[in-house]
Coordinates of N, CA, C and O in Angstrom, one line a residue:
M176 N 1.6 -188.3 -13.1 CA 1.4 -189.2 -14.6 C 2.6 -190.4 -15.3 O 3.4 -189.5 -14.5
R177 N 2.0 -191.6 -15.2 CA 3.5 -192.2 -15.6 C 3.5 -192.3 -17.9 O 2.2 -192.8 -17.3
F178 N 4.3 -192.1 -17.9 CA 3.8 -193.1 -19.0 C 4.7 -193.8 -19.7 O 5.9 -194.2 -19.6
G179 N 4.1 -195.3 -19.5 CA 4.7 -196.3 -20.3 C 3.3 -197.4 -20.9 O 3.2 -196.7 -21.9
K180 N 3.9 -198.2 -20.9 CA 2.3 -199.2 -21.3 C 1.4 -198.2 -21.3 O 0.7 -198.3 -22.4
D181 N 0.7 -197.5 -20.5 CA -0.4 -197.0 -20.7 C -0.6 -196.0 -22.3 O -2.1 -195.6 -22.1
L182 N 0.7 -195.0 -22.6 CA 0.1 -194.9 -23.1 C 1.0 -195.1 -25.1 O 1.5 -196.2 -25.8
R183 N -0.9 -195.1 -25.1 CA -0.9 -196.7 -26.5 C -1.9 -195.8 -28.1 O -0.9 -195.9 -28.7
F184 N -2.1 -194.6 -27.9 CA -2.6 -193.5 -28.5 C -3.3 -192.4 -28.4 O -3.8 -192.3 -26.7
F185 N -3.5 -191.6 -29.4 CA -4.6 -190.6 -28.7 C -5.9 -191.0 -29.4 O -6.2 -191.6 -30.6
Q186 N -7.2 -190.4 -28.8 CA -7.9 -191.1 -29.7 C -8.6 -190.2 -30.0 O -8.5 -188.7 -30.2
H187 N -9.6 -190.1 -31.3 CA -9.5 -189.6 -32.1 C -11.0 -189.2 -32.5 O -12.1 -190.2 -32.1
D188 N -11.6 -188.6 -32.6 CA -12.7 -187.7 -32.8 C -13.8 -187.5 -34.5 O -12.6 -186.7 -34.8
V189 N -14.7 -188.3 -34.3 CA -15.0 -187.9 -36.1 C -15.4 -186.9 -36.4 O -15.8 -186.6 -37.3
E190 N -15.3 -186.1 -35.5 CA -16.0 -184.4 -35.3 C -15.1 -183.4 -35.7 O -13.8 -182.9 -34.8
P191 N -15.0 -182.3 -36.9 CA -13.7 -181.5 -37.0 C -13.4 -180.9 -36.0 O -14.5 -179.9 -35.2
K192 N -12.1 -180.2 -35.5 CA -12.0 -179.6 -34.8 C -12.1 -178.0 -35.7 O -12.5 -177.0 -36.3
A193 N -13.5 -177.5 -34.0 CA -14.2 -176.0 -34.9 C -13.7 -175.1 -33.9 O -13.8 -174.2 -34.1
V194 N -12.9 -175.0 -32.8 CA -12.4 -173.6 -31.7 C -11.1 -174.3 -31.5 O -10.6 -175.3 -31.5
K195 N -10.4 -173.2 -30.7 CA -9.0 -172.9 -30.6 C -9.2 -174.2 -29.6 O -10.3 -173.9 -29.0
N196 N -8.0 -174.3 -28.9 CA -8.1 -175.2 -27.2 C -9.2 -173.9 -26.4 O -8.6 -172.9 -26.7
R197 N -8.8 -174.7 -25.3 CA -9.4 -174.9 -24.0 C -8.6 -174.7 -23.0 O -9.2 -173.3 -21.8
M198 N -8.0 -175.5 -23.3 CA -7.1 -175.8 -22.3 C -5.6 -176.1 -23.1 O -5.6 -176.7 -24.3
H199 N -4.3 -175.8 -22.2 CA -3.1 -175.4 -23.0 C -2.0 -176.7 -21.8 O -2.2 -176.4 -20.6
F200 N -2.5 -178.1 -22.3 CA -2.1 -179.1 -21.4 C 0.0 -179.4 -21.2 O 0.7 -178.7 -22.0
D201 N 0.2 -179.2 -20.0 CA 2.3 -179.2 -20.0 C 2.4 -180.5 -19.4 O 1.5 -180.6 -18.2
I202 N 3.1 -181.4 -19.9 CA 3.2 -182.6 -19.3 C 4.5 -182.6 -19.3 O 5.5 -182.3 -19.9
H203 N 4.8 -182.6 -18.0 CA 6.3 -182.6 -16.9 C 6.9 -183.8 -17.1 O 6.0 -184.1 -16.3
V204 N 7.4 -184.1 -17.9 CA 8.4 -185.4 -17.3 C 9.8 -185.6 -16.7 O 10.6 -186.2 -16.7
G205 N 10.5 -184.5 -17.0 CA 12.0 -184.4 -17.2 C 12.6 -184.1 -16.2 O 13.8 -183.8 -15.2
G206 N 12.1 -184.3 -14.7 CA 12.1 -183.5 -13.4 C 12.1 -182.4 -13.2 O 12.7 -182.2 -11.7
G207 N 11.6 -181.4 -14.5 CA 11.6 -179.8 -13.5 C 13.1 -179.5 -14.0 O 13.9 -180.2 -14.1
R208 N 12.8 -178.4 -14.3 CA 14.4 -177.4 -14.6 C 15.1 -176.6 -13.5 O 16.0 -176.8 -14.8
H209 N 15.1 -177.5 -12.5 CA 16.6 -177.7 -11.6 C 17.7 -178.6 -12.4 O 18.3 -178.3 -12.1
E210 N 16.4 -180.0 -12.9 CA 17.5 -181.1 -13.3 C 18.9 -180.6 -14.6 O 18.6 -179.9 -15.4
P211 N 19.7 -181.4 -14.4 CA 20.7 -181.4 -15.5 C 20.3 -181.5 -16.6 O 19.2 -182.2 -17.2
L212 N 20.3 -180.6 -18.0 CA 19.6 -180.5 -19.3 C 20.2 -182.1 -19.5 O 19.3 -183.2 -20.3
E213 N 21.0 -182.7 -18.7 CA 21.4 -183.5 -19.5 C 21.0 -185.6 -19.0 O 21.0 -186.1 -19.2
V214 N 20.3 -184.5 -18.1 CA 19.3 -185.3 -17.6 C 17.9 -185.4 -17.9 O 17.1 -186.7 -18.1
R215 N 17.2 -183.8 -17.7 CA 16.4 -184.0 -17.8 C 15.8 -184.2 -19.3 O 14.6 -184.8 -19.9
W216 N 16.9 -183.6 -20.5 CA 16.5 -184.1 -21.6 C 16.3 -185.1 -22.3 O 14.7 -184.8 -23.2
P217 N 16.4 -186.4 -22.2 CA 16.6 -187.6 -22.8 C 15.1 -187.6 -22.4 O 14.7 -188.7 -23.0
R218 N 14.9 -187.7 -21.3 CA 13.7 -188.1 -20.1 C 12.4 -187.3 -21.2 O 11.2 -187.9 -22.0
V219 N 12.4 -186.5 -21.6 CA 11.9 -185.7 -22.7 C 11.6 -185.6 -24.1 O 10.3 -186.2 -24.7
Q220 N 12.6 -186.3 -24.4 CA 12.6 -186.5 -26.0 C 12.1 -188.0 -25.4 O 11.6 -188.6 -27.1
A221 N 12.2 -189.1 -24.6 CA 12.0 -190.3 -24.5 C 9.9 -190.4 -25.2 O 9.2 -190.8 -25.5
I222 N 9.4 -189.2 -23.9 CA 8.2 -189.3 -24.0 C 7.9 -188.8 -25.6 O 6.8 -189.4 -26.6
V223 N 8.6 -187.9 -25.7 CA 7.4 -187.1 -27.5 C 8.2 -187.7 -28.6 O 7.1 -187.8 -29.3
D224 N 9.5 -188.8 -28.2 CA 8.8 -190.5 -29.2 C 7.4 -191.6 -29.2 O 7.1 -191.4 -30.5
K225 N 7.5 -191.5 -28.6 CA 6.2 -192.4 -28.2 C 5.4 -191.2 -28.6 O 4.0 -191.8 -28.4
L226 N 4.8 -190.5 -27.7 CA 3.7 -189.2 -28.6 C 3.7 -189.4 -29.7 O 2.6 -189.6 -30.5
V227 N 5.0 -189.2 -30.6 CA 4.7 -189.5 -32.4 C 4.0 -190.6 -32.8 O 3.6 -190.5 -33.6
A228 N 5.1 -191.9 -32.2 CA 3.9 -193.0 -32.1 C 2.9 -193.0 -32.5 O 2.7 -193.9 -32.6
A229 N 2.7 -192.6 -32.0 CA 1.1 -192.2 -30.7 C 0.2 -191.8 -31.8 O -1.8 -192.1 -31.3
G230 N 0.8 -190.8 -32.5 CA 0.2 -189.5 -33.5 C -0.1 -188.7 -33.1 O -0.6 -187.9 -34.3
G231 N 0.6 -188.1 -32.1 CA 1.4 -186.3 -32.4 C 2.1 -186.1 -33.7 O 3.0 -186.9 -34.0
T232 N 2.2 -184.6 -33.0 CA 3.1 -183.9 -33.9 C 3.8 -182.6 -33.6 O 3.6 -182.6 -33.1
V233 N 5.6 -183.2 -33.7 CA 6.5 -181.8 -32.7 C 5.9 -180.8 -33.8 O 6.5 -180.3 -34.7
L234 N 5.1 -179.7 -33.2 CA 5.0 -178.3 -33.8 C 7.4 -177.2 -33.2 O 7.4 -176.9 -34.3
R235 N 7.1 -177.0 -32.4 CA 8.6 -177.1 -32.0 C 9.3 -176.7 -30.8 O 8.9 -177.6 -30.1
V236 N 10.7 -176.9 -31.2 CA 11.4 -177.1 -29.9 C 11.8 -175.6 -29.8 O 12.3 -175.0 -30.2
D237 N 11.5 -175.5 -27.8 CA 11.7 -174.1 -28.0 C 13.1 -174.1 -27.5 O 13.0 -175.1 -26.0
A238 N 14.3 -173.1 -27.6 CA 14.9 -173.5 -26.6 C 15.8 -171.7 -26.4 O 16.1 -170.8 -27.7
P239 N 15.3 -171.4 -25.8 CA 14.8 -169.5 -25.5 C 16.6 -169.3 -24.5 O 17.2 -168.3 -25.4
D240 N 17.3 -170.2 -24.4 CA 18.9 -169.8 -24.0 C 19.9 -170.6 -24.5 O 21.0 -170.3 -24.7
G241 N 19.7 -171.4 -25.8 CA 20.4 -171.6 -26.7 C 20.1 -173.4 -27.1 O 20.9 -174.2 -27.5
A242 N 20.0 -173.9 -25.5 CA 19.6 -175.2 -24.8 C 18.3 -175.1 -24.9 O 17.5 -174.9 -25.0
P243 N 17.3 -176.8 -25.6 CA 16.3 -177.1 -25.8 C 15.5 -176.9 -24.6 O 16.1 -178.2 -23.2
D244 N 13.7 -176.3 -24.2 CA 13.7 -176.3 -22.9 C 12.4 -176.9 -23.1 O 12.4 -177.2 -22.1
H245 N 11.8 -177.0 -24.2 CA 10.7 -177.9 -24.0 C 10.2 -177.5 -25.2 O 10.8 -177.1 -26.3
V246 N 9.4 -179.0 -25.6 CA 8.5 -179.4 -26.9 C 7.2 -179.0 -27.0 O 6.3 -179.5 -26.0
T247 N 6.9 -178.6 -28.2 CA 5.5 -178.3 -27.9 C 4.8 -178.9 -29.3 O 5.5 -179.2 -30.2
M248 N 3.6 -180.0 -29.1 CA 3.4 -180.4 -29.8 C 1.7 -180.3 -30.2 O 1.0 -179.5 -29.3
A249 N 1.9 -181.5 -31.6 CA 0.0 -181.9 -31.2 C -0.6 -182.5 -31.3 O 0.1 -183.2 -31.8
D250 N -2.1 -183.1 -31.0 CA -2.3 -184.0 -31.4 C -3.0 -183.9 -32.4 O -3.4 -183.2 -33.7
P251 N -3.8 -185.0 -32.6 CA -4.2 -185.4 -34.7 C -4.8 -184.7 -34.9 O -5.5 -183.5 -35.9
E252 N -5.6 -183.6 -34.1 CA -6.8 -183.0 -34.3 C -6.1 -180.9 -33.5 O -7.0 -180.4 -34.4
G253 N -5.0 -181.2 -33.8 CA -4.6 -179.7 -33.6 C -4.4 -179.0 -32.0 O -3.9 -177.8 -32.4
N254 N -4.8 -179.4 -31.4 CA -5.1 -179.0 -30.0 C -3.1 -179.6 -29.3 O -2.4 -180.4 -29.4
E255 N -3.3 -178.2 -29.2 CA -1.5 -177.9 -28.8 C -1.2 -178.3 -27.1 O -2.0 -178.4 -26.3
F256 N 0.4 -178.8 -27.0 CA 0.9 -179.0 -25.8 C 2.0 -178.8 -25.7 O 2.9 -179.4 -26.4
D257 N 3.0 -179.1 -24.0 CA 3.7 -178.5 -24.5 C 4.4 -180.0 -23.5 O 4.0 -180.8 -22.6
V258 N 6.4 -180.7 -23.7 CA 6.3 -181.2 -22.5 C 7.5 -180.8 -22.4 O 8.6 -180.7 -23.4
L259 N 7.9 -180.7 -21.0 CA 9.3 -180.4 -20.2 C 9.5 -181.1 -19.9 O 9.2 -182.3 -18.6

């Protein structure tokens, strides 16, 4: 999956969210955890910035070992996903 010109917006639904996510997506953009953090994290941050501009919300940055690992985000309806 490539995020370039194709990433324009989140599709909005007129119906309110009624249940918890049935699926939780992990969007892998950093090249894998085998990549050095200095290479991987700027890739993750660039996509997070695009997703925020498209209507997403950053919920938290998970850093289990003190270094950032992934970003948990939500779409406008509150459906959560991770960018790593």
